[in-house]
CSV table of C-alpha atoms in Angstrom, one decimal:
chain,number,residue,atom,x,y,z
Q,1342,ILE,CA,0.2,0.2,0.3
Q,1343,LYS,CA,2.7,2.1,0.6
Q,1344,VAL,CA,4.7,1.8,-2.6
Q,1345,LYS,CA,1.1,2.7,-4.0
Q,1346,SER,CA,1.1,5.3,-2.7
Q,1347,MET,CA,4.5,6.6,-3.5
Q,1348,ILE,CA,3.8,5.7,-6.9
Q,1349,GLY,CA,0.9,7.8,-7.3
Q,1350,ALA,CA,1.9,10.4,-5.4
Q,1351,LYS,CA,5.4,10.7,-8.3
Q,1352,ALA,CA,2.4,10.4,-10.9
Q,1353,SER,CA,0.5,13.2,-9.6
Q,1354,MET,CA,3.9,15.2,-8.7
Q,1355,GLN,CA,5.0,14.6,-12.8
Q,1356,ALA,CA,1.3,15.3,-13.6
Q,1357,THR,CA,1.4,18.9,-12.5
Q,1358,THR,CA,4.8,19.4,-13.2
Q,1359,SER,CA,3.9,18.5,-16.8
Q,1360,ARG,CA,0.7,21.0,-16.8
Q,1361,LYS,CA,2.5,23.5,-15.3
Q,1362,ALA,CA,5.2,23.2,-18.1
Q,1363,THR,CA,3.1,22.4,-20.9
Q,1364,SER,CA,1.0,25.9,-19.2
Q,1365,SER,CA,4.8,27.9,-19.3
Q,1366,VAL,CA,5.0,27.1,-23.0
Q,1367,THR,CA,1.8,28.4,-23.8
Q,1368,LYS,CA,2.4,31.5,-22.0
Q,1369,SER,CA,5.9,31.9,-23.7
Q,1370,PHE,CA,4.2,30.8,-27.1
Q,1371,ALA,CA,1.7,33.3,-26.3
Q,1372,GLN,CA,3.6,36.0,-25.4
Q,1373,LYS,CA,6.2,35.6,-28.5
Q,1374,GLY,CA,3.3,35.9,-30.7
Q,1375,LYS,CA,2.4,38.8,-28.7
Q,1376,THR,CA,5.2,40.6,-29.4
Q,1377,ALA,CA,5.2,38.9,-32.8
Q,1378,ALA,CA,2.1,41.1,-33.4
Q,1379,ALA,CA,3.2,43.7,-31.5
Q,1380,ASN,CA,6.6,43.9,-34.3
Q,1381,THR,CA,3.9,43.4,-37.1
Q,1382,ARG,CA,1.9,46.6,-35.6
Q,1383,ALA,CA,5.0,48.6,-34.8
Q,1384,LYS,CA,6.1,47.6,-38.5
Q,1385,ALA,CA,3.3,48.2,-39.8
Q,1386,GLN,CA,2.9,51.9,-38.1
Q,1387,LEU,CA,7.2,52.4,-38.6
Q,1388,MET,CA,6.2,52.2,-42.9
Q,1389,GLY,CA,3.4,53.8,-41.8
Q,1390,SER,CA,4.6,57.2,-40.5
Q,1391,THR,CA,7.8,56.3,-43.5
Q,1392,LYS,CA,5.7,56.5,-46.2
Q,1393,SER,CA,3.2,59.6,-44.5
Q,1394,ASN,CA,7.0,61.4,-44.7
Q,1395,PHE,CA,7.6,60.5,-47.4
Q,1396,VAL,CA,4.2,61.4,-49.0
Q,1397,ALA,CA,4.4,64.5,-46.7
Q,1398,ARG,CA,8.2,65.8,-48.6
Q,1399,GLN,CA,6.8,65.0,-51.9
Q,1400,GLY,CA,4.0,67.1,-51.4
Q,1401,LEU,CA,6.4,70.0,-49.9
Q,1402,ASN,CA,8.8,69.5,-53.3
Q,1403,MET,CA,6.2,69.8,-54.8
Q,1404,GLN,CA,4.8,72.9,-53.3
Q,1405,ALA,CA,7.5,74.8,-53.4
Q,1406,LEU,CA,8.4,73.3,-57.4
Q,1407,ALA,CA,4.5,75.5,-58.3
Q,1408,SER,CA,5.8,78.1,-56.1
Q,1409,LYS,CA,8.7,78.6,-58.2
Q,1410,GLN,CA,6.8,77.9,-61.4
Q,1411,THR,CA,4.5,80.7,-59.7
Q,1412,LYS,CA,7.2,82.9,-58.8
Q,1413,ARG,CA,8.6,82.3,-62.2
Q,1414,ASN,CA,5.2,83.6,-64.6
Q,1415,THR,CA,4.8,85.9,-61.9
Q,1416,LYS,CA,8.6,87.2,-63.3
Q,1417,LEU,CA,8.1,86.9,-67.4
Q,1418,ALA,CA,4.5,88.1,-67.4
Q,1419,ALA,CA,6.5,92.1,-64.7
Q,1420,ARG,CA,8.8,91.8,-66.9
Q,1421,ALA,CA,9.8,94.7,-69.7
Q,1422,GLU,CA,7.5,97.2,-67.9
Q,1423,VAL,CA,7.6,100.7,-69.4
Q,1424,GLY,CA,8.2,102.8,-66.4
Q,1425,ASP,CA,10.2,101.0,-64.3
Q,1426,THR,CA,13.7,102.3,-63.2
Q,1427,LEU,CA,17.4,100.5,-64.0
Q,1428,GLU,CA,16.7,99.0,-61.0
Q,1429,GLU,CA,13.3,97.6,-60.7
Q,1430,PHE,CA,13.8,96.4,-65.0
Q,1431,LEU,CA,17.4,94.5,-63.7
Q,1432,GLU,CA,15.2,92.6,-60.5
Q,1433,LYS,CA,12.9,91.8,-63.0
Q,1434,ASN,CA,14.8,90.1,-65.6
Q,1435,THR,CA,18.2,88.7,-63.9
Q,1436,ASP,CA,18.7,86.4,-60.9
Q,1437,ASP,CA,22.2,87.4,-61.0
Q,1438,LEU,CA,23.3,89.7,-58.5
Q,1439,LYS,CA,26.6,90.6,-59.7
Q,1440,LEU,CA,24.9,91.6,-63.3
Q,1441,ARG,CA,22.6,93.3,-62.1
Q,1442,GLN,CA,25.7,95.7,-60.0
Q,1443,LEU,CA,27.9,95.6,-63.3
Q,1444,MET,CA,24.7,96.9,-65.1
Q,1445,LEU,CA,23.8,99.8,-62.4
Q,1446,SER,CA,27.4,101.1,-62.2
Q,1447,MET,CA,27.7,101.2,-65.9
Q,1448,GLY,CA,24.4,103.7,-65.4
Q,1449,GLU,CA,26.7,105.4,-63.3
Q,1450,ALA,CA,29.1,105.8,-66.1
Q,1451,VAL,CA,26.5,106.9,-68.9
Q,1452,ARG,CA,25.4,109.6,-66.6
Q,1453,THR,CA,28.7,110.8,-65.6
Q,1454,ILE,CA,29.8,110.8,-69.1
Q,1455,ALA,CA,26.9,112.2,-70.4
Q,1456,TYR,CA,27.4,115.6,-68.6
Q,1457,LYS,CA,31.1,115.4,-69.1
Q,1458,VAL,CA,30.0,115.8,-72.9
Q,1459,ARG,CA,27.8,118.1,-72.6
Q,1460,THR,CA,29.8,120.3,-70.9
Q,1461,ALA,CA,33.1,119.7,-72.8
Q,1462,SER,CA,35.0,122.7,-74.2
Q,1463,CYS,CA,35.8,122.2,-78.4
Q,1464,SER,CA,38.2,123.7,-80.5
Q,1465,ALA,CA,39.1,123.3,-84.1
Q,1466,THR,CA,41.8,120.1,-83.0
Q,1467,ALA,CA,40.0,118.4,-79.3
Q,1468,CYS,CA,36.8,118.7,-77.0
Q,1469,ILE,CA,38.5,118.8,-73.9
Q,1470,ASN,CA,36.9,118.7,-70.0
Q,1471,SER,CA,37.9,117.9,-66.5
Q,1472,PHE,CA,38.9,115.0,-64.5
Q,1473,GLY,CA,39.9,115.7,-61.4
Q,1474,ASP,CA,43.3,118.2,-61.7
Q,1475,GLU,CA,44.0,116.6,-65.0
Q,1476,GLN,CA,42.7,118.7,-68.6
Q,1477,LEU,CA,41.5,115.2,-70.6
Q,1478,ALA,CA,40.2,114.5,-74.5
Q,1479,VAL,CA,37.0,113.9,-73.8
Q,1480,ASP,CA,36.9,110.4,-75.3
Q,1481,LEU,CA,40.3,110.0,-72.8
Q,1482,LEU,CA,37.9,111.4,-69.9
Q,1483,ALA,CA,35.2,108.7,-70.9
Q,1484,ASP,CA,37.7,105.7,-70.3
Q,1485,LYS,CA,38.8,106.6,-67.5
Q,1486,ILE,CA,35.5,106.7,-65.7
Q,1487,LEU,CA,34.4,103.6,-67.3
Q,1488,PHE,CA,37.5,101.7,-66.1
Q,1489,GLU,CA,37.1,102.5,-62.3
Q,1490,THR,CA,33.5,102.5,-62.6
Q,1491,LEU,CA,34.4,98.5,-63.6
Q,1492,LYS,CA,36.8,98.6,-60.2
Q,1493,PHE,CA,34.8,99.8,-58.3
Q,1494,SER,CA,31.9,97.6,-59.1
Q,1495,GLY,CA,33.8,94.4,-57.3
Q,1496,VAL,CA,31.7,92.4,-60.2
Q,1497,CYS,CA,35.4,93.3,-63.5
Q,1498,GLU,CA,37.7,90.5,-63.4
Q,1499,LEU,CA,39.6,92.0,-66.6
Q,1500,ALA,CA,38.7,94.9,-68.4
Q,1501,CYS,CA,40.1,96.5,-71.6
Q,1502,SER,CA,39.8,99.5,-73.8
Q,1503,GLU,CA,39.8,100.9,-77.5
Q,1504,GLU,CA,42.1,103.3,-76.3
Q,1505,VAL,CA,43.4,100.6,-73.9
Q,1506,PRO,CA,43.1,97.4,-75.8
Q,1507,GLU,CA,44.9,94.8,-73.9
Q,1508,PRO,CA,43.4,94.0,-70.6
Q,1509,LEU,CA,43.8,95.2,-67.2
Q,1510,GLU,CA,42.9,92.9,-63.8
Q,1511,LEU,CA,40.0,95.1,-61.9
Q,1512,GLY,CA,40.3,93.3,-58.4
Q,1513,GLY,CA,36.5,91.3,-59.1
Q,1514,LYS,CA,34.8,88.6,-59.8
Q,1515,GLY,CA,32.4,87.4,-62.3
Q,1516,PHE,CA,32.8,89.0,-65.4
Q,1517,SER,CA,34.8,90.6,-68.3
Q,1518,VAL,CA,34.7,94.0,-70.1
Q,1519,ALA,CA,35.4,95.3,-73.3
Q,1520,PHE,CA,34.3,99.0,-74.5
Q,1521,ASP,CA,34.5,101.9,-76.7
Q,1522,PRO,CA,34.3,104.6,-74.5
Q,1523,LEU,CA,33.5,107.2,-76.9
Q,1524,ASP,CA,32.7,106.7,-80.5
Q,1525,GLY,CA,32.4,109.1,-82.1
Q,1526,SER,CA,34.3,110.8,-80.3
Q,1527,SER,CA,35.7,113.4,-83.6
Q,1528,ILE,CA,32.2,114.6,-84.2
Q,1529,VAL,CA,32.0,116.0,-81.0
Q,1530,ASP,CA,32.7,119.2,-81.8
Q,1531,THR,CA,29.6,119.0,-84.5
Q,1532,ASN,CA,27.3,118.5,-82.2
Q,1533,PHE,CA,26.3,115.1,-83.2
Q,1534,SER,CA,25.4,112.5,-81.3
Q,1535,VAL,CA,27.8,109.9,-79.7
Q,1536,GLY,CA,28.1,107.1,-77.5
Q,1537,THR,CA,29.9,104.6,-75.6
Q,1538,ILE,CA,29.6,101.2,-76.2
Q,1539,PHE,CA,30.2,98.1,-74.2
Q,1540,GLY,CA,30.0,94.3,-74.1
Q,1541,VAL,CA,30.3,91.9,-70.8
Q,1542,TRP,CA,31.3,88.3,-70.9
Q,1543,PRO,CA,31.2,86.1,-68.0
Q,1544,GLY,CA,35.0,84.8,-66.5
Q,1545,GLY,CA,37.9,86.3,-67.0
Q,1546,LYS,CA,39.1,86.4,-69.9
Q,1547,LEU,CA,38.6,88.0,-73.4
Q,1548,THR,CA,40.0,86.1,-76.4
Q,1549,GLY,CA,38.4,83.0,-76.9
Q,1550,ILE,CA,35.4,84.1,-77.4
Q,1551,THR,CA,32.3,84.8,-79.5
Q,1552,GLY,CA,29.7,87.4,-79.5
Q,1553,ARG,CA,27.2,85.3,-78.7
Q,1554,ASP,CA,29.3,84.3,-75.4
Q,1555,GLN,CA,27.8,87.7,-73.9
Q,1556,ALA,CA,26.0,87.9,-70.9
Q,1557,ALA,CA,25.0,91.5,-72.0
Q,1558,ALA,CA,25.7,93.9,-74.2
Q,1559,ALA,CA,24.7,98.2,-74.0
Q,1560,MET,CA,25.1,101.3,-75.5
Q,1561,GLY,CA,24.6,105.0,-73.8
Q,1562,VAL,CA,24.0,107.1,-76.1
Q,1563,TYR,CA,25.0,111.6,-75.9
Q,1564,GLY,CA,22.3,113.1,-78.0
Q,1565,PRO,CA,20.2,115.7,-77.5
Q,1566,ARG,CA,17.9,113.1,-74.9
Q,1567,THR,CA,20.8,110.3,-73.2
Q,1568,VAL,CA,19.9,106.7,-73.8
Q,1569,TYR,CA,21.2,103.9,-72.0
Q,1570,CYS,CA,20.0,101.2,-74.3
Q,1571,LEU,CA,20.7,97.7,-73.4
Q,1572,ALA,CA,20.2,94.0,-74.2
Q,1573,LEU,CA,20.2,90.7,-71.8
Q,1574,LYS,CA,21.5,87.8,-72.6
Q,1575,ASP,CA,18.6,85.9,-71.2
Q,1576,CYS,CA,15.9,88.3,-71.6
Q,1577,PRO,CA,14.2,89.1,-74.5
Q,1578,GLY,CA,14.2,92.1,-76.8
Q,1579,CYS,CA,16.4,95.3,-76.3
Q,1580,HIS,CA,15.5,98.2,-74.3
Q,1581,GLU,CA,16.0,101.5,-74.0
Q,1582,PHE,CA,16.8,103.6,-70.8
Q,1583,LEU,CA,16.2,107.5,-71.1
Q,1584,LEU,CA,18.1,109.8,-68.1
Q,1585,GLN,CA,14.9,111.5,-66.2
Q,1586,ASP,CA,16.5,114.9,-64.7
Q,1587,ASP,CA,15.5,113.1,-61.2
Q,1588,GLY,CA,18.9,111.4,-62.6
Q,1589,LYS,CA,17.2,108.6,-62.7
Q,1590,PHE,CA,17.1,106.2,-66.2
Q,1591,ILE,CA,13.5,105.1,-66.9
Q,1592,HIS,CA,12.5,102.4,-69.7
Q,1593,VAL,CA,10.9,103.8,-71.8
Q,1594,LYS,CA,10.6,101.4,-75.4
Q,1595,GLU,CA,11.2,97.4,-75.6
Q,1596,THR,CA,11.9,96.6,-78.8
Q,1597,THR,CA,11.3,92.8,-80.4
Q,1598,GLU,CA,11.2,93.7,-84.2
Q,1599,ILE,CA,13.2,94.9,-86.9
Q,1600,ALA,CA,10.3,95.4,-89.8
Q,1601,GLU,CA,11.4,96.1,-93.9
Q,1602,GLY,CA,11.7,99.8,-94.3
Q,1603,LYS,CA,13.5,102.1,-96.6
Q,1604,MET,CA,16.2,103.5,-94.3
Q,1605,PHE,CA,20.3,102.5,-95.4
Q,1606,SER,CA,23.5,104.0,-93.5
Q,1607,PRO,CA,26.2,103.5,-95.7
Q,1608,GLY,CA,29.5,103.6,-93.3
Q,1609,ASN,CA,32.8,103.4,-95.4
Q,1610,LEU,CA,31.4,105.0,-99.3
Q,1611,ARG,CA,35.0,105.0,-100.0
Q,1612,ALA,CA,34.8,101.3,-100.6
Q,1613,THR,CA,32.9,101.3,-103.4
Q,1614,PHE,CA,35.6,102.7,-105.8
Q,1615,ASP,CA,37.1,99.5,-105.6
Q,1616,ASN,CA,34.4,96.9,-104.8
Q,1617,PRO,CA,31.4,96.6,-107.5
Q,1618,GLU,CA,29.8,94.8,-105.5
Q,1619,TYR,CA,29.3,97.5,-102.6
Q,1620,ALA,CA,29.1,100.1,-105.1
Q,1621,LYS,CA,26.0,97.9,-106.4
Q,1622,LEU,CA,24.3,97.6,-102.8
Q,1623,VAL,CA,24.8,101.3,-103.0
Q,1624,ASN,CA,23.1,102.4,-105.8
Q,1625,TYR,CA,20.4,100.3,-105.6
Q,1626,TRP,CA,19.0,101.9,-102.0
Q,1627,ILE,CA,19.7,104.9,-104.3
Q,1628,ASP,CA,17.6,103.6,-107.2
Q,1629,ASN,CA,14.5,102.3,-105.3
Q,1630,GLN,CA,14.7,106.1,-103.7
Q,1631,TYR,CA,16.0,104.3,-99.5
Q,1632,THR,CA,16.0,107.2,-97.4
Q,1633,LEU,CA,19.8,108.0,-97.3
Q,1634,ARG,CA,20.4,108.4,-92.9
Q,1635,TYR,CA,23.9,108.5,-92.0
Q,1636,THR,CA,26.1,110.8,-89.6
Q,1637,GLY,CA,29.5,109.6,-89.0
Q,1638,GLY,CA,28.8,107.7,-86.1
Q,1639,MET,CA,28.5,104.4,-85.4
Q,1640,VAL,CA,26.1,104.7,-82.6
Q,1641,PRO,CA,23.7,106.7,-83.8
Q,1642,ASP,CA,23.7,105.4,-87.2
Q,1643,VAL,CA,23.2,101.7,-85.4
Q,1644,PHE,CA,20.6,102.8,-82.8
Q,1645,GLN,CA,18.7,104.4,-85.1
Q,1646,ILE,CA,17.4,101.0,-87.2
Q,1647,ILE,CA,16.6,99.9,-83.0
Q,1648,VAL,CA,14.4,102.9,-82.4
Q,1649,LYS,CA,13.0,103.2,-85.9
Q,1650,GLU,CA,12.6,98.9,-86.3
Q,1651,LYS,CA,13.8,99.1,-89.8
Q,1652,GLY,CA,16.7,99.8,-91.8
Q,1653,VAL,CA,20.5,98.9,-93.2
Q,1654,PHE,CA,23.7,99.7,-91.3
Q,1655,SER,CA,27.5,98.6,-93.4
Q,1656,ASN,CA,30.8,99.2,-93.4
Q,1657,VAL,CA,33.1,97.3,-96.0
Q,1658,ILE,CA,36.4,96.3,-97.0
Q,1659,SER,CA,38.1,96.8,-100.2
Q,1660,PRO,CA,41.5,96.8,-101.9
Q,1661,THR,CA,42.2,99.9,-100.8
Q,1662,THR,CA,40.6,100.7,-97.4
Q,1663,LYS,CA,41.4,98.7,-94.7
Q,1664,ALA,CA,39.1,97.2,-91.6
Q,1665,LYS,CA,37.8,100.0,-88.9
Q,1666,LEU,CA,35.7,98.3,-86.9
Q,1667,ARG,CA,37.0,96.4,-84.0
Q,1668,LEU,CA,34.6,93.3,-83.0
Q,1669,LEU,CA,35.5,93.0,-79.6
Q,1670,PHE,CA,34.4,96.8,-78.3
Q,1671,GLU,CA,32.1,97.6,-81.1
Q,1672,VAL,CA,31.4,94.5,-83.4
Q,1673,ALA,CA,30.4,91.9,-80.8
Q,1674,PRO,CA,28.5,94.1,-78.7
Q,1675,LEU,CA,26.1,96.1,-81.5
Q,1676,ALA,CA,25.4,92.4,-82.6
Q,1677,LEU,CA,23.8,91.6,-79.4
Q,1678,LEU,CA,21.5,94.7,-79.3
Q,1679,VAL,CA,20.6,93.9,-82.9
Q,1680,GLU,CA,19.6,91.0,-82.5
Q,1681,LYS,CA,17.8,91.1,-79.8
Q,1682,ALA,CA,15.6,93.7,-81.5
Q,1683,GLY,CA,14.9,91.4,-83.8
Q,1684,GLY,CA,17.1,92.0,-86.9
Q,1685,ALA,CA,21.0,90.3,-88.2
Q,1686,SER,CA,24.0,90.8,-89.0
Q,1687,SER,CA,26.0,89.4,-91.0
Q,1688,CYS,CA,30.1,89.8,-89.6
Q,1689,ASP,CA,33.5,89.4,-91.3
Q,1690,GLY,CA,32.5,88.5,-95.4
Q,1691,LYS,CA,31.9,85.0,-94.2
Q,1692,CYS,CA,28.2,85.4,-94.0
Q,1693,VAL,CA,27.2,84.2,-90.6
Q,1694,SER,CA,26.3,86.6,-87.5
Q,1695,GLY,CA,28.2,89.2,-85.9
Q,1696,LEU,CA,27.9,86.7,-83.1
Q,1697,ASP,CA,29.6,84.2,-84.3
Q,1698,VAL,CA,32.8,85.8,-85.4
Q,1699,GLU,CA,35.6,84.7,-82.6
Q,1700,VAL,CA,37.5,87.3,-81.0
Q,1701,GLU,CA,41.2,85.5,-81.0
Q,1702,GLN,CA,43.2,88.7,-80.8
Q,1703,HIS,CA,41.7,92.1,-78.8
Q,1704,ASP,CA,42.3,94.9,-81.7
Q,1705,GLN,CA,40.8,92.5,-84.7
Q,1706,ARG,CA,39.5,94.3,-86.8
Q,1707,THR,CA,36.8,93.7,-89.4
Q,1708,GLN,CA,33.9,94.6,-91.5
Q,1709,ILE,CA,29.6,94.3,-90.7
Q,1710,CYS,CA,26.4,94.7,-92.4
Q,1711,TYR,CA,23.1,95.0,-89.0
Q,1712,GLY,CA,19.1,95.7,-89.7
Q,1713,SER,CA,16.0,93.9,-90.9
Q,1714,VAL,CA,16.4,89.9,-91.9
Q,1715,GLY,CA,16.1,91.2,-95.4
Q,1716,GLU,CA,18.4,93.7,-96.0
Q,1717,VAL,CA,20.9,91.7,-94.2
Q,1718,LYS,CA,20.2,88.8,-96.6
Q,1719,ARG,CA,20.2,91.2,-99.8
Q,1720,PHE,CA,23.7,92.5,-98.4
Q,1721,GLU,CA,25.0,88.9,-98.7
Q,1722,GLU,CA,23.0,88.0,-101.8
Q,1723,THR,CA,25.0,91.8,-103.7
Q,1724,LEU,CA,27.8,90.9,-102.1
Q,1725,TYR,CA,29.3,88.0,-102.1
Q,1726,GLY,CA,26.4,85.6,-104.8
Q,1727,LYS,CA,24.3,83.9,-101.6
Q,1728,SER,CA,22.5,84.7,-99.0
Q,1729,GLU,CA,22.1,80.5,-97.4
Q,1730,ARG,CA,20.3,80.9,-93.7
Q,1731,PHE,CA,18.1,83.4,-94.8
Q,1732,ALA,CA,17.0,81.3,-98.1
Q,1733,GLU,CA,13.6,81.3,-96.6
Q,1734,ILE,CA,13.6,85.0,-95.9
Q,1735,THR,CA,11.3,87.3,-99.1
Q,1736,GLU,CA,12.0,90.6,-99.0
Q,1737,ASN,CA,8.8,93.3,-98.9
Q,1738,VAL,CA,10.1,96.9,-98.2
Q,1739,SER,CA,8.4,99.4,-98.0
Q,1740,ALA,CA,8.9,102.6,-97.3
């Protein structure tokens, strides 16, 4: 009986132990199940949170892009408003702060030169004015004003001029500038309009470039009115700013089209003596009763094409008359202005734009034609026998 009792007790204890073990294992699996479920929920929450964050970020990015696009559209819509000051125009039309600074600085130089030209003392041989304690011919005075302006702008690396063709380092960063300080200086004493021409190139070199590389170009016109006419590479049109009595430049005109019209400015007419093709072209203009508008100053003669929105300017060479116009200081900057205004140019006797001839030397000289597309086509066909790039253009010239 004792043995049976002991065996029964042992069996009971083993059963109890087995039930506890089973219960423990069951609880352990249950706990693991709960933990796995919790982990699954946590992962789901994390994935959901990550997805939400991604979607949120995407939403913010889309909002930012939409905001930028809205600003861009607003900016485009606000461009080139007549009545804007020069500063307002530049703020709307370029995001480049250094380019803004440079064009504003050059505007100040144009205003100063206009005063110096207007108050110059002229004799039969020269027109002079003061620069500090110096008395200088007005073209040299304009040259000094422009170099000092560019130096103090802080955004000009190199600059050279028709008077100083080798580039000078000016200590700034951003752009290099080439300029003709006072085109037409020999006719200041006759009180004809004269002007300043300049081109702006990004970086620190003024050779191995073309006019198409320019960031901007401009001319200051000193006549009965003082005008600052400029074009920016990334802004449509050519823009005219008029100097007011309070010293501000106000936007008064945007030109986007040069139409066909009977007005001509034939430079270097001596070349017709031994350039029969040029003589033929000039005779065509005369025989077809074009209006002659020629002052001998390149700035007013080209500027009138932009203002009148018609016409043609030419300066051609011959075996006995050599090229005088400088590609870097005059031809390339004016080509940007005319082509931005909706016109065309033909340069270097190659049936190419004045923007596409490479500047190999600072003092490089060339021949040029500016005008409406139809007139430039006629120029190329008459002088060179072809005008392939304008083959589809049909001239329709009226008075």
